[in-house]
Amino acid sequence: MFKLAKTLLSKMIPKGKNKQIQKSGKESTNFLAQGNITINNGLDYDDVKQICNDLFRENFLILQHEAENTIRQRLDEFTANLIVALKSESQINLDAAKDPDLQFAIYTSQKEYARSGKVDLLNLLTNLLIDRFKSEDHDFKKIVLNEAIQVANKLTKQQLNIISLVFLSAESAKVIINVISFENYLKTFLPFCEDFKGGLYDFRHIEYVGCGNIPFIGSKFTDHLKANYGGVLSKGFDLDEIKELPLTTEQFKQLIIPCLRNNKKFQINALNHTVLEESGRKLGLDTEKIQILKKLQDNYVYTEEEILELLASISPILLTLNTSWNTTNLGHLKLTTVGVAVAQANITRITGEKYELNTWLNAS
């Protein structure tokens, strides 16, 4: 049976019998009772540290001497890492540690790191816990992060790379505004592509632990890039191509721009069909005109061979990603909310880039 940290219980201390003398400390509230009871409302970093120690001591198995020393060392490492991470946050509610649900998440993280001792797992769990500290007013987010914490130690480095690549390729919602931002986006894949060996059972295991599922639909990597980022893969066209398409001056100004890759030509001002549809509707274009513009964009997008040349010029590793995407289930995997949470924490661990999980949970 899970036991709460004693630190919180010690925040209510009888001061003596038959005396009603009240003394208030910093961030405390006194209630007049039979004997003085001081209830401290605010936790500090030392309190959080003690909570970590209490949770582990009250709940973990008693082990033999040598194993116990190893476990205690890992507990100290875990606690120190968490406190440093909490202090690095500009806004964090330490009082969240009073919540039994968060205490259980802390203990689960302690237990998993104590068992493995892997630094990568330590940092991954810490990132998830920091998000968990911030989620007290978001029930759905708490549920997702609690599950992610329990799942983290069930995934290998290869499987973490897989879900990170899927998140970056299909879920990351990167803002792409020009060629440079697109190529920088492709470079974010590189840390997760090296020595990629995603096999059938890696994907089955990802499904088993609840981080993703594999529908029957999928596409080649180059087709995926064309469909989602065609606007930065345009070779451009001459204005003669749209001379018979009646556009107002404002519609032309908003929808047609100099080609990003060839300033002697022009292109559609939309990253993909979805953006073009939204922009066209706002500008009053009917369905027929929007379809003509979509076809025009598709006719002048890079070919598969040209995209592969572009990938190779950025990094040959991206060609490995292309092959892996097309020959494994990488292009078919759809992440669950738990998979998104673990992937985000893993990407933060590797690259330092942070994501706001609420964005994906609110959209799901």
Tab-separated table of C-alpha atoms in Angstrom, residues 71-271:
chain	number	residue	atom	x	y	z
A	71	ILE	CA	19.672	2.501	-4.160
A	72	ARG	CA	20.391	5.302	-1.674
A	73	GLN	CA	22.973	6.779	-4.024
A	74	ARG	CA	20.454	6.752	-6.862
A	75	LEU	CA	17.821	8.324	-4.619
A	76	ASP	CA	20.215	11.162	-3.805
A	77	GLU	CA	20.962	11.612	-7.520
A	78	PHE	CA	17.267	11.643	-8.350
A	79	THR	CA	16.398	14.166	-5.644
A	80	ALA	CA	19.292	16.480	-6.502
A	81	ASN	CA	18.384	16.379	-10.199
A	82	LEU	CA	14.738	17.183	-9.491
A	83	ILE	CA	15.554	20.086	-7.152
A	84	VAL	CA	17.942	21.619	-9.706
A	85	ALA	CA	15.268	21.304	-12.397
A	86	LEU	CA	12.614	22.872	-10.159
A	87	LYS	CA	14.910	25.797	-9.331
A	88	SER	CA	15.534	26.405	-13.038
A	89	GLU	CA	11.823	27.029	-13.633
A	90	SER	CA	10.763	30.660	-13.384
A	91	GLN	CA	7.253	29.729	-12.281
A	92	ILE	CA	6.699	26.538	-10.317
A	93	ASN	CA	4.220	25.733	-7.565
A	94	LEU	CA	6.096	23.722	-4.949
A	95	ASP	CA	2.878	23.305	-2.960
A	96	ALA	CA	1.779	20.902	-5.691
A	97	ALA	CA	3.960	18.362	-3.855
A	98	LYS	CA	1.252	18.185	-1.179
A	99	ASP	CA	-0.992	16.370	-3.654
A	100	PRO	CA	-1.034	12.589	-3.027
A	101	ASP	CA	-1.352	11.998	-6.770
A	102	LEU	CA	1.830	13.965	-7.473
A	103	GLN	CA	3.589	12.213	-4.596
A	104	PHE	CA	2.750	8.897	-6.211
A	105	ALA	CA	4.191	10.184	-9.515
A	106	ILE	CA	7.382	11.231	-7.693
A	107	TYR	CA	7.657	7.845	-6.028
A	108	THR	CA	7.051	6.024	-9.325
A	109	SER	CA	9.873	8.046	-10.894
A	110	GLN	CA	12.176	7.326	-7.948
A	111	LYS	CA	11.425	3.627	-8.129
A	112	GLU	CA	12.055	3.384	-11.884
A	113	TYR	CA	15.361	5.251	-11.671
A	114	ALA	CA	16.430	3.265	-8.589
A	115	ARG	CA	15.914	0.068	-10.562
A	116	SER	CA	17.762	1.163	-13.719
A	117	GLY	CA	20.321	3.791	-12.705
A	118	LYS	CA	20.393	5.126	-16.281
A	119	VAL	CA	21.120	8.836	-16.504
A	120	ASP	CA	19.019	9.154	-19.671
A	121	LEU	CA	16.017	7.798	-17.801
A	122	LEU	CA	16.715	10.119	-14.860
A	123	ASN	CA	16.578	13.184	-17.099
A	124	LEU	CA	13.541	11.916	-18.987
A	125	LEU	CA	11.610	11.313	-15.762
A	126	THR	CA	12.690	14.696	-14.399
A	127	ASN	CA	11.313	16.464	-17.484
A	128	LEU	CA	8.013	14.622	-17.105
A	129	LEU	CA	7.827	15.467	-13.386
A	130	ILE	CA	8.447	19.165	-14.041
A	131	ASP	CA	5.458	19.123	-16.387
A	132	ARG	CA	3.505	17.224	-13.746
A	133	PHE	CA	4.247	19.956	-11.163
A	134	LYS	CA	2.708	22.451	-13.591
A	135	SER	CA	-0.481	20.508	-14.281
A	136	GLU	CA	-2.463	20.862	-11.051
A	137	ASP	CA	-5.340	22.675	-12.775
A	138	HIS	CA	-5.500	20.327	-15.766
A	139	ASP	CA	-6.970	16.900	-14.951
A	140	PHE	CA	-6.430	15.432	-18.425
A	141	LYS	CA	-2.797	16.531	-18.439
A	142	LYS	CA	-2.244	14.952	-15.006
A	143	ILE	CA	-3.617	11.632	-16.233
A	144	VAL	CA	-1.444	11.675	-19.359
A	145	LEU	CA	1.737	12.576	-17.470
A	146	ASN	CA	1.102	9.982	-14.763
A	147	GLU	CA	0.848	7.327	-17.467
A	148	ALA	CA	3.927	8.675	-19.265
A	149	ILE	CA	5.982	8.423	-16.061
A	150	GLN	CA	4.971	4.791	-15.629
A	151	VAL	CA	5.764	3.988	-19.271
A	152	ALA	CA	9.136	5.770	-19.619
A	153	ASN	CA	11.285	2.921	-18.283
A	154	LYS	CA	9.508	0.411	-20.524
A	155	LEU	CA	10.946	1.925	-23.701
A	156	THR	CA	14.426	1.368	-25.108
A	157	LYS	CA	16.564	4.137	-26.563
A	158	GLN	CA	15.578	2.938	-30.044
A	159	GLN	CA	11.883	3.064	-29.215
A	160	LEU	CA	12.253	6.546	-27.712
A	161	ASN	CA	13.957	7.624	-30.935
A	162	ILE	CA	11.051	6.219	-32.946
A	163	ILE	CA	8.352	8.138	-31.093
A	164	SER	CA	10.521	11.279	-31.108
A	165	LEU	CA	10.886	11.079	-34.900
A	166	VAL	CA	7.161	10.530	-35.342
A	167	PHE	CA	6.404	13.512	-33.117
A	168	LEU	CA	8.843	15.755	-34.990
A	169	SER	CA	7.556	14.681	-38.393
A	170	ALA	CA	3.821	14.684	-37.768
A	171	GLU	CA	2.985	16.410	-34.479
A	172	SER	CA	5.502	19.120	-33.686
A	173	ALA	CA	3.608	22.000	-35.379
A	174	LYS	CA	6.858	23.773	-36.194
A	175	VAL	CA	6.464	27.251	-37.631
A	176	ILE	CA	7.921	27.087	-41.149
A	177	ILE	CA	8.091	30.488	-42.843
A	178	ASN	CA	10.958	30.147	-45.317
A	179	VAL	CA	13.597	27.799	-46.730
A	180	ILE	CA	16.004	28.308	-43.824
A	181	SER	CA	13.416	27.506	-41.149
A	182	PHE	CA	12.414	24.376	-43.110
A	183	GLU	CA	15.991	23.138	-43.358
A	184	ASN	CA	16.584	23.886	-39.669
A	185	TYR	CA	13.448	21.880	-38.925
A	186	LEU	CA	14.835	18.898	-40.854
A	187	LYS	CA	18.048	19.117	-38.823
A	188	THR	CA	16.081	18.514	-35.609
A	189	PHE	CA	15.615	14.915	-36.803
A	190	LEU	CA	19.341	14.161	-36.838
A	191	PRO	CA	19.983	13.222	-33.157
A	192	PHE	CA	17.282	10.556	-33.400
A	193	CYS	CA	18.311	9.079	-36.773
A	194	GLU	CA	21.813	7.805	-36.095
A	195	ASP	CA	22.095	4.014	-35.924
A	196	PHE	CA	18.364	3.699	-36.524
A	197	LYS	CA	17.288	0.059	-36.366
A	198	GLY	CA	13.549	0.205	-35.730
A	199	GLY	CA	12.279	-3.347	-36.136
A	200	LEU	CA	8.798	-4.839	-36.216
A	201	TYR	CA	8.827	-5.692	-32.527
A	202	ASP	CA	9.892	-2.172	-31.570
A	203	PHE	CA	6.662	-0.896	-33.090
A	204	ARG	CA	4.608	-3.673	-31.534
A	205	HIS	CA	6.076	-2.838	-28.135
A	206	ILE	CA	5.305	0.864	-28.592
A	207	GLU	CA	1.706	-0.156	-29.252
A	208	TYR	CA	1.718	-2.522	-26.271
A	209	VAL	CA	2.784	0.144	-23.758
A	210	GLY	CA	0.194	2.573	-25.099
A	211	CYS	CA	2.403	5.139	-26.825
A	212	GLY	CA	1.103	4.670	-30.352
A	213	ASN	CA	-0.910	2.678	-32.822
A	214	ILE	CA	-0.428	1.729	-36.447
A	215	PRO	CA	-3.329	2.457	-38.814
A	216	PHE	CA	-3.356	1.025	-42.316
A	217	ILE	CA	-2.575	4.307	-44.058
A	218	GLY	CA	0.855	5.803	-44.597
A	219	SER	CA	2.972	7.554	-47.204
A	220	LYS	CA	6.531	7.765	-48.460
A	221	PHE	CA	8.711	10.266	-46.627
A	222	THR	CA	9.121	12.471	-49.694
A	223	ASP	CA	5.337	12.461	-50.239
A	224	HIS	CA	4.871	13.364	-46.571
A	225	LEU	CA	7.171	16.370	-47.001
A	226	LYS	CA	5.445	17.467	-50.209
A	227	ALA	CA	1.985	17.226	-48.665
A	228	ASN	CA	2.884	19.151	-45.518
A	229	TYR	CA	5.635	21.529	-46.681
A	230	GLY	CA	5.024	21.986	-50.413
A	231	GLY	CA	5.212	25.750	-50.012
A	232	VAL	CA	8.943	25.603	-49.227
A	233	LEU	CA	9.570	22.945	-51.878
A	234	SER	CA	8.256	24.938	-54.832
A	235	LYS	CA	10.324	25.397	-58.008
A	236	GLY	CA	8.135	28.331	-59.024
A	237	PHE	CA	6.063	29.181	-62.103
A	238	ASP	CA	5.627	32.053	-64.548
A	239	LEU	CA	2.728	34.474	-64.123
A	240	ASP	CA	1.317	33.255	-67.436
A	241	GLU	CA	0.178	30.167	-65.530
A	242	ILE	CA	-2.495	32.168	-63.687
A	243	LYS	CA	-3.367	34.845	-66.244
A	244	GLU	CA	-6.739	33.207	-66.903
A	245	LEU	CA	-7.541	32.908	-63.200
A	246	PRO	CA	-9.452	36.078	-62.252
A	247	LEU	CA	-8.032	37.283	-58.941
A	248	THR	CA	-8.638	40.669	-57.376
A	249	THR	CA	-5.637	42.848	-56.586
A	250	GLU	CA	-5.895	41.930	-52.894
A	251	GLN	CA	-6.296	38.212	-53.613
A	252	PHE	CA	-3.236	38.258	-55.880
A	253	LYS	CA	-1.211	40.175	-53.300
A	254	GLN	CA	-2.076	37.697	-50.540
A	255	LEU	CA	-1.824	34.446	-52.519
A	256	ILE	CA	1.015	34.930	-55.025
A	257	ILE	CA	4.595	35.692	-53.922
A	258	PRO	CA	8.087	35.487	-55.457
A	259	CYS	CA	9.348	31.905	-55.338
A	260	LEU	CA	11.382	31.196	-52.199
A	261	ARG	CA	13.870	29.089	-54.158
A	262	ASN	CA	13.944	31.058	-57.437
A	263	ASN	CA	13.242	34.784	-57.263
A	264	LYS	CA	12.721	34.945	-61.034
A	265	LYS	CA	9.527	32.933	-60.661
A	266	PHE	CA	6.419	32.944	-58.460
A	267	GLN	CA	4.638	30.518	-56.155
A	268	ILE	CA	1.521	30.045	-54.049
A	269	ASN	CA	1.789	31.736	-50.640
A	270	ALA	CA	0.756	28.715	-48.569
A	271	LEU	CA	2.738	26.008	-46.797
